[in-house]
Amino acid sequence: MCAGLAATLAACGGGEKDPDAGTNGVGKLPAAKIESKARKAAEDADSVRLSGSLVTKGVTYKLNMRLKSDGGTGQVSTKGSTFELLRVDKELYLKADADFWSHDGEDAGDSGSDTDDAADKLDNKYVKVPSDDPSYQRLSGFTDMSLLLDGLLGLQGEIATGDHGQVGGVRTIRISAGEDGAGGSLDVSLEGRPYPLQLRRAGGAGVIRLADWNKDFQLTAPAKGHVLDYGQQLPGTP
């Protein structure tokens, strides 16, 4: 009778649905293996879109960048300022409105009228950032796919497997580090290649979405008529 009852209950309930059914199988792996596969998928990718917030040295940056091995393009916002970056190979360009240049000029100690005149000329024009300018390394870092991914994808602490979920309509598995995810968490795709799709950085240092993996895009230097020379060392950009 017990055996019959068990069979009846199984037939009625159908058992719990396997959350990994029809997936790439990554969700059944140990957390460390999931992280390894996600990193490998990211390293092998040719391009990605990276968006969200990033906190570093107490400063919050909002990013929306498309990146690949030979450069990147997109928008960065911080401290009330927004600017566009474009890097084609080693050539880096910065574009911002007059308010951005006027504010930075004042920080650099320029007189008001001279600053306003220069800002008006630079308004929404590309400015080529000299490779020896102090701003070059900091700004080009936002366009460096390998550098950004390497710095962002690390979790701090012992890693454990979390819940199944979705990011942008794609089924995912979450891995978390530290107690209650204090060391960061990563949502990894369960469809196709196990790309990392969302990162919550340790210590609340931002949330980053990663999308459009391997979707190619054109990187083209701006026409000469749209590029201006700042004429001196760029002011202290954010």
XYZ file of N, CA and C in Angstrom:
714
model
N 0.830 -1.208 0.000
C 0.000 0.000 0.000
C 0.865 1.258 0.000
N 1.939 1.235 0.823
C 2.843 2.394 0.885
C 3.482 2.636 -0.468
N 3.894 1.540 -1.110
C 4.532 1.675 -2.419
C 3.563 2.257 -3.428
N 2.302 1.819 -3.348
C 1.300 2.343 -4.259
C 1.029 3.804 -4.023
N 0.976 4.228 -2.757
C 0.738 5.619 -2.420
C 1.874 6.493 -2.925
N 3.110 6.015 -2.751
C 4.273 6.775 -3.214
C 4.228 6.966 -4.722
N 3.848 5.905 -5.412
C 3.773 5.992 -6.871
C 2.702 6.977 -7.307
N 1.553 6.970 -6.587
C 0.457 7.880 -6.910
C 0.872 9.336 -6.703
N 1.545 9.612 -5.560
C 1.995 10.977 -5.277
C 3.003 11.456 -6.315
N 3.894 10.592 -6.720
C 4.890 10.958 -7.722
C 4.222 11.278 -9.047
N 3.193 10.473 -9.388
C 2.489 10.691 -10.647
C 1.725 12.001 -10.626
N 1.121 12.341 -9.478
C 0.332 13.573 -9.376
C 1.225 14.806 -9.350
N 2.328 14.714 -8.547
C 3.186 15.893 -8.409
C 4.152 16.040 -9.557
N 4.507 14.941 -10.170
C 5.448 15.000 -11.278
C 6.867 15.291 -10.843
N 7.095 15.420 -9.510
C 8.436 15.751 -9.032
C 8.765 17.201 -9.313
N 9.818 17.714 -8.693
C 10.234 19.089 -8.923
C 10.913 19.202 -10.272
N 10.660 20.293 -10.965
C 11.263 20.516 -12.278
C 12.740 20.833 -12.115
N 13.555 20.225 -12.946
C 15.000 20.454 -12.904
C 15.303 21.857 -13.437
N 15.839 22.783 -12.607
C 16.103 24.152 -13.072
C 17.200 24.223 -14.113
N 17.967 23.136 -14.264
C 19.050 23.126 -15.241
C 18.682 22.389 -16.520
N 17.437 21.945 -16.609
C 17.000 21.251 -17.819
C 17.077 22.189 -19.020
N 17.676 21.727 -20.098
C 17.766 22.518 -21.313
C 18.802 23.626 -21.271
N 19.672 23.610 -20.268
C 20.705 24.652 -20.159
C 22.050 24.111 -20.641
N 23.086 24.935 -20.492
C 24.432 24.502 -20.866
C 25.079 23.619 -19.794
N 24.366 23.363 -18.698
C 24.845 22.459 -17.660
C 25.758 23.073 -16.622
N 26.097 24.349 -16.795
C 27.021 25.009 -15.874
C 26.452 25.069 -14.454
N 25.137 25.171 -14.336
C 24.515 25.307 -13.032
C 24.715 24.105 -12.117
N 25.120 22.979 -12.681
C 25.337 21.781 -11.874
C 26.781 21.656 -11.385
N 27.627 22.594 -11.803
C 29.044 22.520 -11.449
C 29.317 23.188 -10.106
N 30.444 22.874 -9.467
C 30.843 23.596 -8.254
C 31.062 25.076 -8.570
N 30.889 25.919 -7.566
C 30.957 27.367 -7.763
C 32.283 27.806 -8.379
N 33.396 27.244 -7.907
C 34.706 27.638 -8.428
C 34.832 27.296 -9.912
N 34.229 26.192 -10.319
C 34.270 25.788 -11.722
C 33.405 26.730 -12.562
N 32.270 27.146 -12.025
C 31.413 28.099 -12.740
C 32.173 29.403 -12.967
N 32.844 29.880 -11.929
C 33.622 31.117 -12.067
C 34.712 30.958 -13.121
N 35.395 29.840 -13.095
C 36.461 29.590 -14.059
C 35.944 29.595 -15.491
N 34.809 28.949 -15.705
C 34.237 28.890 -17.054
C 33.758 30.272 -17.511
N 33.202 31.056 -16.583
C 32.747 32.402 -16.932
C 33.934 33.286 -17.324
N 35.011 33.188 -16.583
C 36.214 33.955 -16.902
C 36.777 33.549 -18.267
N 36.803 32.257 -18.521
C 37.320 31.756 -19.792
C 36.471 32.258 -20.956
N 35.152 32.228 -20.795
C 34.259 32.719 -21.848
C 34.508 34.199 -22.111
N 34.691 34.976 -21.038
C 34.952 36.412 -21.171
C 36.289 36.658 -21.863
N 37.313 35.908 -21.485
C 38.638 36.080 -22.078
C 38.636 35.762 -23.571
N 37.823 34.804 -23.976
C 37.784 34.380 -25.380
C 36.920 35.295 -26.253
N 36.113 36.150 -25.635
C 35.181 36.989 -26.395
C 35.914 38.113 -27.117
N 35.372 38.521 -28.253
C 35.954 39.605 -29.040
C 35.386 40.970 -28.686
N 34.198 40.996 -28.078
C 33.581 42.291 -27.774
C 32.518 42.118 -26.699
N 32.148 43.244 -26.072
C 31.140 43.230 -25.018
C 30.622 44.652 -24.806
N 29.398 44.759 -24.294
C 28.875 46.043 -23.822
C 28.869 46.010 -22.301
N 29.451 47.013 -21.705
C 29.571 47.090 -20.256
C 28.854 48.341 -19.771
N 27.882 48.167 -18.865
C 27.116 49.318 -18.390
C 26.801 49.165 -16.907
N 26.570 50.309 -16.257
C 26.224 50.272 -14.846
C 27.072 51.240 -14.056
N 27.222 50.970 -12.775
C 27.952 51.871 -11.882
C 29.199 51.189 -11.339
N 30.230 51.994 -11.179
C 31.516 51.498 -10.706
C 32.064 52.493 -9.697
N 32.349 52.024 -8.488
C 32.894 52.889 -7.440
C 34.363 52.530 -7.233
N 35.226 53.519 -7.398
C 36.649 53.295 -7.190
C 37.264 54.504 -6.501
N 38.000 54.258 -5.455
C 38.632 55.304 -4.651
C 37.615 56.350 -4.198
N 36.412 55.883 -3.850
C 35.372 56.761 -3.343
C 34.613 57.551 -4.390
N 34.964 57.366 -5.654
C 34.308 58.090 -6.754
C 33.419 57.124 -7.522
N 32.168 57.545 -7.792
C 31.228 56.716 -8.545
C 31.226 57.115 -10.014
N 31.401 56.139 -10.867
C 31.334 56.348 -12.311
C 30.150 55.558 -12.858
N 29.411 56.181 -13.766
C 28.372 55.474 -14.503
C 28.884 55.264 -15.919
N 28.856 54.011 -16.356
C 29.450 53.647 -17.635
C 28.423 53.073 -18.592
N 28.637 53.348 -19.859
C 27.920 52.658 -20.924
C 28.890 52.567 -22.089
N 29.681 51.485 -22.104
C 30.788 51.357 -23.042
C 30.644 50.093 -23.888
N 30.987 50.229 -25.169
C 31.137 49.061 -26.042
C 32.632 48.862 -26.256
N 33.102 47.649 -26.015
C 34.531 47.398 -25.967
C 34.919 46.212 -26.833
N 36.115 46.300 -27.390
C 36.739 45.147 -28.031
C 38.251 45.311 -27.940
N 38.989 44.362 -28.505
C 40.419 44.294 -28.239
C 41.185 45.527 -28.694
N 40.760 46.174 -29.775
C 41.515 47.308 -30.299
C 40.901 48.660 -29.960
N 40.021 48.707 -28.960
C 39.487 49.999 -28.546
C 38.088 49.907 -27.979
N 37.459 51.062 -27.878
C 36.113 51.104 -27.318
C 35.495 52.468 -27.513
N 34.199 52.545 -27.264
C 33.486 53.803 -27.397
C 32.294 53.805 -26.456
N 31.944 54.982 -25.951
C 30.805 55.072 -25.054
C 30.844 56.306 -24.182
N 30.079 56.257 -23.103
C 29.852 57.426 -22.263
C 30.198 57.113 -20.808
N 30.790 58.106 -20.161
C 31.140 58.017 -18.749
C 30.589 59.242 -18.036
N 29.970 59.034 -16.866
C 29.457 60.140 -16.065
C 30.001 60.046 -14.651
N 30.402 61.188 -14.097
C 30.865 61.231 -12.716
C 30.897 62.674 -12.230
N 30.632 62.864 -10.951
C 30.689 64.189 -10.315
C 29.888 65.237 -11.088
N 28.754 64.828 -11.621
C 27.909 65.764 -12.349
C 28.365 66.048 -13.759
N 29.439 65.423 -14.217
C 29.954 65.622 -15.573
C 29.751 64.365 -16.398
N 29.496 64.576 -17.689
C 29.352 63.465 -18.621
C 30.242 63.724 -19.827
N 30.958 62.705 -20.261
C 31.807 62.861 -21.437
C 31.821 61.552 -22.213
N 32.165 61.661 -23.474
C 32.257 60.497 -24.355
C 33.719 60.175 -24.607
N 33.998 58.887 -24.707
C 35.345 58.424 -25.016
C 35.319 57.558 -26.268
N 36.354 57.698 -27.060
C 36.527 56.869 -28.249
C 38.013 56.539 -28.369
N 38.324 55.258 -28.370
C 39.716 54.852 -28.600
C 39.757 53.904 -29.793
N 40.611 54.250 -30.762
C 40.853 53.411 -31.927
C 42.332 53.047 -31.896
N 42.638 51.806 -31.611
C 44.018 51.383 -31.345
C 44.575 52.224 -30.196
N 45.616 53.003 -30.447
C 46.215 53.796 -29.368
C 45.741 55.251 -29.362
N 44.931 55.623 -30.333
C 44.455 57.008 -30.430
C 43.205 57.182 -29.570
N 43.280 58.085 -28.593
C 42.177 58.297 -27.650
C 41.583 59.684 -27.845
N 40.247 59.739 -27.919
C 39.535 60.997 -28.113
C 38.508 61.177 -26.996
N 38.359 62.427 -26.600
C 37.409 62.802 -25.553
C 36.467 63.857 -26.121
N 35.167 63.697 -25.872
C 34.185 64.692 -26.334
C 33.265 65.046 -25.181
N 33.060 66.342 -24.965
C 32.193 66.801 -23.875
C 31.601 68.149 -24.252
N 30.603 68.597 -23.466
C 29.989 69.884 -23.761
C 30.796 71.022 -23.135
N 30.357 72.252 -23.404
C 31.089 73.425 -22.932
C 31.150 73.493 -21.408
N 30.086 73.064 -20.734
C 30.085 73.106 -19.271
C 31.200 72.242 -18.685
N 31.442 71.098 -19.302
C 32.506 70.216 -18.838
C 33.859 70.923 -18.916
N 34.157 71.514 -20.080
C 35.447 72.166 -20.265
C 35.565 73.431 -19.430
N 34.485 74.158 -19.275
C 34.502 75.380 -18.477
C 34.804 75.052 -17.023
N 34.163 74.011 -16.495
C 34.373 73.597 -15.105
C 35.816 73.175 -14.881
N 36.348 72.355 -15.819
C 37.708 71.881 -15.639
C 38.724 72.997 -15.805
N 38.396 73.950 -16.669
C 39.301 75.075 -16.839
C 39.416 75.895 -15.575
N 38.297 76.086 -14.884
C 38.310 76.827 -13.630
C 39.147 76.102 -12.592
N 39.037 74.751 -12.577
C 39.852 73.975 -11.645
C 41.332 74.156 -11.921
N 41.679 74.350 -13.206
C 43.074 74.483 -13.582
C 43.599 75.892 -13.337
N 42.718 76.828 -12.954
C 43.149 78.165 -12.624
C 43.085 79.154 -13.769
N 42.412 78.830 -14.878
C 42.302 79.754 -16.006
C 41.354 80.887 -15.669
N 41.526 82.025 -16.337
C 40.622 83.159 -16.132
C 39.274 82.837 -16.729
N 38.234 83.495 -16.217
C 36.874 83.171 -16.625
C 36.611 83.354 -18.101
N 36.997 84.507 -18.679
C 36.683 84.770 -20.079
C 37.441 83.832 -21.005
N 38.718 83.595 -20.698
C 39.512 82.690 -21.528
C 38.950 81.272 -21.465
N 38.532 80.877 -20.270
C 37.968 79.543 -20.097
C 36.690 79.385 -20.890
N 35.828 80.396 -20.839
C 34.557 80.328 -21.565
C 34.789 80.256 -23.064
N 35.747 81.052 -23.570
C 36.034 81.043 -25.007
C 36.538 79.674 -25.445
N 37.455 79.109 -24.659
C 38.002 77.795 -24.998
C 36.920 76.730 -24.915
N 36.070 76.832 -23.888
C 35.005 75.848 -23.706
C 34.030 75.867 -24.875
N 33.698 77.068 -25.347
C 32.771 77.176 -26.477
C 33.346 76.520 -27.728
N 34.654 76.671 -27.927
C 35.287 76.075 -29.103
C 35.324 74.546 -29.008
N 35.427 74.048 -27.795
C 35.538 72.602 -27.587
C 34.187 71.912 -27.435
N 33.122 72.700 -27.366
C 31.792 72.157 -27.123
C 31.436 71.070 -28.134
N 31.249 69.850 -27.632
C 30.847 68.702 -28.448
C 31.777 68.430 -29.624
N 33.061 68.741 -29.437
C 34.082 68.394 -30.410
C 34.989 67.325 -29.797
N 35.532 66.483 -30.642
C 36.495 65.511 -30.154
C 37.831 66.200 -29.898
N 38.415 65.891 -28.774
C 39.752 66.369 -28.434
C 40.653 65.150 -28.336
N 41.726 65.154 -29.094
C 42.663 64.037 -29.027
C 43.493 64.153 -27.758
N 43.510 63.090 -26.980
C 44.257 63.086 -25.722
C 45.688 62.628 -26.006
N 46.676 63.475 -25.772
C 48.066 63.072 -26.029
C 48.450 61.866 -25.164
N 49.219 60.965 -25.740
C 49.580 59.739 -25.019
C 50.434 60.014 -23.791
N 51.120 61.175 -23.751
C 51.941 61.514 -22.592
C 51.210 62.396 -21.583
N 49.927 62.649 -21.839
C 49.135 63.454 -20.907
C 48.769 62.602 -19.689
N 48.792 63.177 -18.485
C 48.436 62.405 -17.291
C 47.043 61.780 -17.353
N 46.138 62.386 -18.137
C 44.783 61.857 -18.233
C 44.683 60.625 -19.124
N 45.686 60.417 -19.976
C 45.564 59.369 -20.993
C 45.374 57.988 -20.374
N 46.239 57.630 -19.459
C 46.165 56.282 -18.885
C 44.860 56.057 -18.140
N 44.421 57.072 -17.365
C 43.186 56.924 -16.599
C 41.975 56.792 -17.518
N 41.892 57.651 -18.520
C 40.738 57.632 -19.408
C 40.751 56.422 -20.336
N 41.915 56.063 -20.838
C 41.975 54.922 -21.755
C 41.591 53.623 -21.049
N 41.743 53.591 -19.722
C 41.347 52.403 -18.975
C 39.870 52.077 -19.129
N 39.028 53.094 -19.336
C 37.604 52.869 -19.531
C 37.315 52.233 -20.890
N 38.303 52.235 -21.792
C 38.106 51.689 -23.132
C 38.869 50.393 -23.345
N 39.478 49.877 -22.295
C 40.330 48.690 -22.394
C 39.560 47.464 -21.916
N 39.082 46.660 -22.844
C 38.240 45.508 -22.523
C 38.953 44.529 -21.605
N 40.162 44.155 -21.946
C 40.903 43.177 -21.155
C 41.171 43.684 -19.745
N 41.594 44.933 -19.636
C 41.906 45.517 -18.333
C 40.670 45.598 -17.452
N 39.562 46.065 -18.008
C 38.335 46.207 -17.230
C 37.806 44.853 -16.761
N 37.736 43.891 -17.668
C 37.196 42.589 -17.291
C 38.074 41.909 -16.253
N 39.383 42.020 -16.417
C 40.287 41.392 -15.469
C 40.123 41.987 -14.073
N 39.910 43.313 -14.018
C 39.756 43.969 -12.734
C 38.390 43.786 -12.100
N 37.366 43.578 -12.927
C 36.004 43.529 -12.415
C 35.542 42.134 -11.998
N 36.009 41.113 -12.681
C 35.390 39.801 -12.524
C 35.847 39.016 -11.292
N 36.776 39.548 -10.533
C 37.225 38.833 -9.344
C 36.248 38.936 -8.186
N 35.997 37.814 -7.514
C 35.180 37.776 -6.305
C 36.108 37.595 -5.101
N 35.727 38.158 -3.962
C 36.593 38.153 -2.789
C 36.035 37.247 -1.691
N 36.726 36.138 -1.459
C 36.284 35.215 -0.422
C 35.889 33.871 -0.995
N 35.442 33.004 -0.097
C 35.012 31.675 -0.511
C 33.740 31.762 -1.344
N 33.728 31.049 -2.462
C 32.626 31.151 -3.422
C 31.626 30.018 -3.212
N 30.350 30.377 -3.292
C 29.275 29.384 -3.162
C 28.252 29.612 -4.271
N 27.561 28.546 -4.616
C 26.518 28.634 -5.637
C 25.223 29.148 -5.019
N 24.580 30.079 -5.715
C 23.341 30.653 -5.225
C 22.145 30.233 -6.055
N 21.208 31.162 -6.254
C 19.941 30.854 -6.904
C 20.019 30.943 -8.420
N 19.093 30.247 -9.051
C 18.851 30.430 -10.476
C 18.041 31.706 -10.654
N 18.215 32.360 -11.784
C 17.460 33.585 -12.042
C 17.502 33.932 -13.513
N 17.300 35.217 -13.800
C 17.354 35.714 -15.166
C 17.986 37.093 -15.189
N 18.752 37.349 -16.234
C 19.299 38.685 -16.494
C 19.022 39.002 -17.955
N 18.224 40.032 -18.184
C 17.885 40.391 -19.556
C 17.175 39.291 -20.307
N 16.370 38.500 -19.588
C 15.623 37.424 -20.224
C 16.419 36.152 -20.431
N 17.673 36.133 -20.000
C 18.529 34.952 -20.139
C 18.630 34.237 -18.795
N 18.435 32.936 -18.797
C 18.515 32.155 -17.566
C 19.941 32.164 -17.021
N 20.077 32.303 -15.698
C 21.391 32.434 -15.084
C 21.496 31.607 -13.807
N 22.744 31.415 -13.388
C 23.058 30.869 -12.086
C 23.950 31.881 -11.382
N 23.695 32.116 -10.096
C 24.484 33.106 -9.355
C 25.520 32.411 -8.486
N 26.720 32.944 -8.506
C 27.733 32.530 -7.549
C 28.092 33.747 -6.703
N 28.278 33.529 -5.408
C 28.540 34.625 -4.474
C 29.755 34.309 -3.627
N 30.420 35.366 -3.168
C 31.599 35.200 -2.327
C 31.378 35.869 -0.976
N 31.937 35.276 0.057
C 31.831 35.853 1.386
C 30.457 35.651 1.992
N 30.298 36.113 3.211
C 29.029 35.965 3.917
C 27.964 36.860 3.307
N 26.838 36.266 2.950
C 25.712 36.984 2.337
C 26.136 37.768 1.103
N 27.128 37.243 0.377
C 27.547 37.883 -0.860
C 28.349 39.152 -0.678
N 28.900 39.373 0.536
C 29.650 40.600 0.804
C 30.893 40.720 -0.073
N 31.390 39.573 -0.569
C 32.565 39.587 -1.433
C 32.238 39.686 -2.909
N 30.972 40.009 -3.203
C 30.551 40.164 -4.593
C 29.799 38.952 -5.107
N 29.083 39.141 -6.202
C 28.366 38.023 -6.820
C 28.390 38.178 -8.329
N 28.219 37.052 -8.996
C 28.268 37.029 -10.450
C 27.136 36.158 -10.976
N 26.347 36.709 -11.895
C 25.292 35.946 -12.551
C 25.824 35.458 -13.894
N 25.829 34.144 -14.078
C 26.440 33.513 -15.244
C 25.355 32.891 -16.123
N 25.502 33.079 -17.426
C 24.503 32.586 -18.365
C 24.413 31.062 -18.359
N 23.176 30.558 -18.369
C 22.918 29.131 -18.515
C 22.517 28.780 -19.945
N 22.621 29.774 -20.831
C 22.265 29.566 -22.231
C 23.484 29.853 -23.100
N 23.817 28.916 -23.968
C 24.981 29.100 -24.823
C 26.257 29.088 -23.998
N 27.207 29.926 -24.369
C 28.444 29.999 -23.604
C 28.163 30.634 -22.239
N 28.855 30.215 -21.195
C 28.573 30.722 -19.843
C 29.187 32.101 -19.585
N 28.712 33.089 -20.330
C 29.227 34.444 -20.153
C 28.754 35.042 -18.826
N 29.585 35.849 -18.181
C 29.103 36.618 -17.028
C 28.157 37.711 -17.521
N 26.982 37.815 -16.907
C 25.978 38.773 -17.374
C 25.732 39.915 -16.391
N 26.001 39.692 -15.131
C 25.834 40.773 -14.153
C 26.773 40.550 -12.977
N 27.429 41.621 -12.587
C 28.372 41.561 -11.478
C 27.980 42.560 -10.402
N 27.888 42.087 -9.175
C 27.748 42.966 -8.011
C 29.090 42.948 -7.298
N 29.744 44.096 -7.271
C 31.099 44.157 -6.744
C 31.121 44.091 -5.219
N 32.205 43.595 -4.701
C 32.373 43.475 -3.256
C 32.260 44.826 -2.583
N 31.657 44.815 -1.380
C 31.561 46.039 -0.601
C 30.628 47.090 -1.177
N 29.691 46.678 -2.030
C 28.749 47.631 -2.625
C 29.401 48.601 -3.584
N 30.486 48.167 -4.244
C 31.243 49.064 -5.127
C 30.722 49.062 -6.566
N 29.411 48.891 -6.708
C 28.808 49.025 -8.024
C 28.195 47.748 -8.567
N 27.320 47.926 -9.536
C 26.678 46.815 -10.244
C 26.912 47.018 -11.733
N 27.442 46.012 -12.387
C 27.799 46.093 -13.798
C 27.032 45.035 -14.586
N 26.424 45.468 -15.698
C 25.798 44.540 -16.634
C 26.735 44.297 -17.807
N 26.811 43.059 -18.258
C 27.659 42.702 -19.390
C 26.787 42.036 -20.441
N 26.735 42.623 -21.610
C 25.810 42.148 -22.644
C 26.485 42.234 -24.017
N 25.751 41.797 -25.028
C 26.217 41.873 -26.425
C 27.584 41.223 -26.607
N 27.788 40.108 -25.917
C 29.046 39.395 -26.080
C 29.229 38.961 -27.531
N 30.418 39.250 -28.076
C 30.798 38.857 -29.443
C 29.933 39.484 -30.527
N 29.248 40.577 -30.216
C 28.526 41.324 -31.251
C 29.443 42.443 -31.738
N 29.951 42.285 -32.948
C 30.959 43.214 -33.468
C 30.350 44.590 -33.748
N 31.193 45.602 -33.728
C 30.779 46.968 -34.045
C 31.975 47.701 -34.637
N 31.704 48.799 -35.336
C 32.758 49.556 -35.995
C 33.387 50.566 -35.050
N 34.706 50.661 -35.102
C 35.445 51.706 -34.405
C 36.155 52.533 -35.460
N 35.738 53.773 -35.590
C 36.296 54.648 -36.620
C 36.734 55.963 -36.000
N 37.924 56.401 -36.309
C 38.405 57.690 -35.809
C 37.532 58.806 -36.356
N 37.270 59.849 -35.592
C 36.445 60.954 -36.076
C 37.122 61.681 -37.235
N 36.306 62.284 -38.095
C 36.841 63.056 -39.212
C 37.677 64.222 -38.689
N 38.693 64.610 -39.422
C 39.612 65.653 -38.971
C 38.885 66.947 -38.612
N 37.843 67.250 -39.341
C 37.104 68.482 -39.073
C 36.374 68.488 -37.748
N 36.268 67.325 -37.113
C 35.571 67.216 -35.830
C 36.529 67.023 -34.665
N 37.828 67.140 -34.942
C 38.838 66.963 -33.902
C 39.577 68.272 -33.688
N 39.674 68.688 -32.424
C 40.380 69.913 -32.076
C 41.555 69.600 -31.153
N 42.548 70.479 -31.203
C 43.705 70.386 -30.328
C 43.465 71.285 -29.124
N 43.556 70.724 -27.934
C 43.343 71.534 -26.742
C 44.399 72.607 -26.594
N 45.599 72.338 -27.151
C 46.630 73.362 -27.162
C 47.565 73.319 -25.982
N 47.276 72.496 -24.985
C 48.111 72.384 -23.812
C 47.713 71.106 -23.091
N 48.320 70.851 -21.955
C 47.934 69.674 -21.175
C 46.483 69.778 -20.783
N 45.748 68.675 -20.965
C 44.334 68.686 -20.605
C 44.172 68.996 -19.120
N 43.095 69.696 -18.763
C 42.847 69.960 -17.342
C 42.569 68.665 -16.608
N 42.488 68.749 -15.283
C 42.281 67.556 -14.474
C 40.911 66.959 -14.687
N 40.780 66.080 -15.666
C 39.494 65.441 -15.932
C 39.139 64.494 -14.805
N 37.842 64.234 -14.595
C 37.402 63.401 -13.488
C 38.016 62.012 -13.532
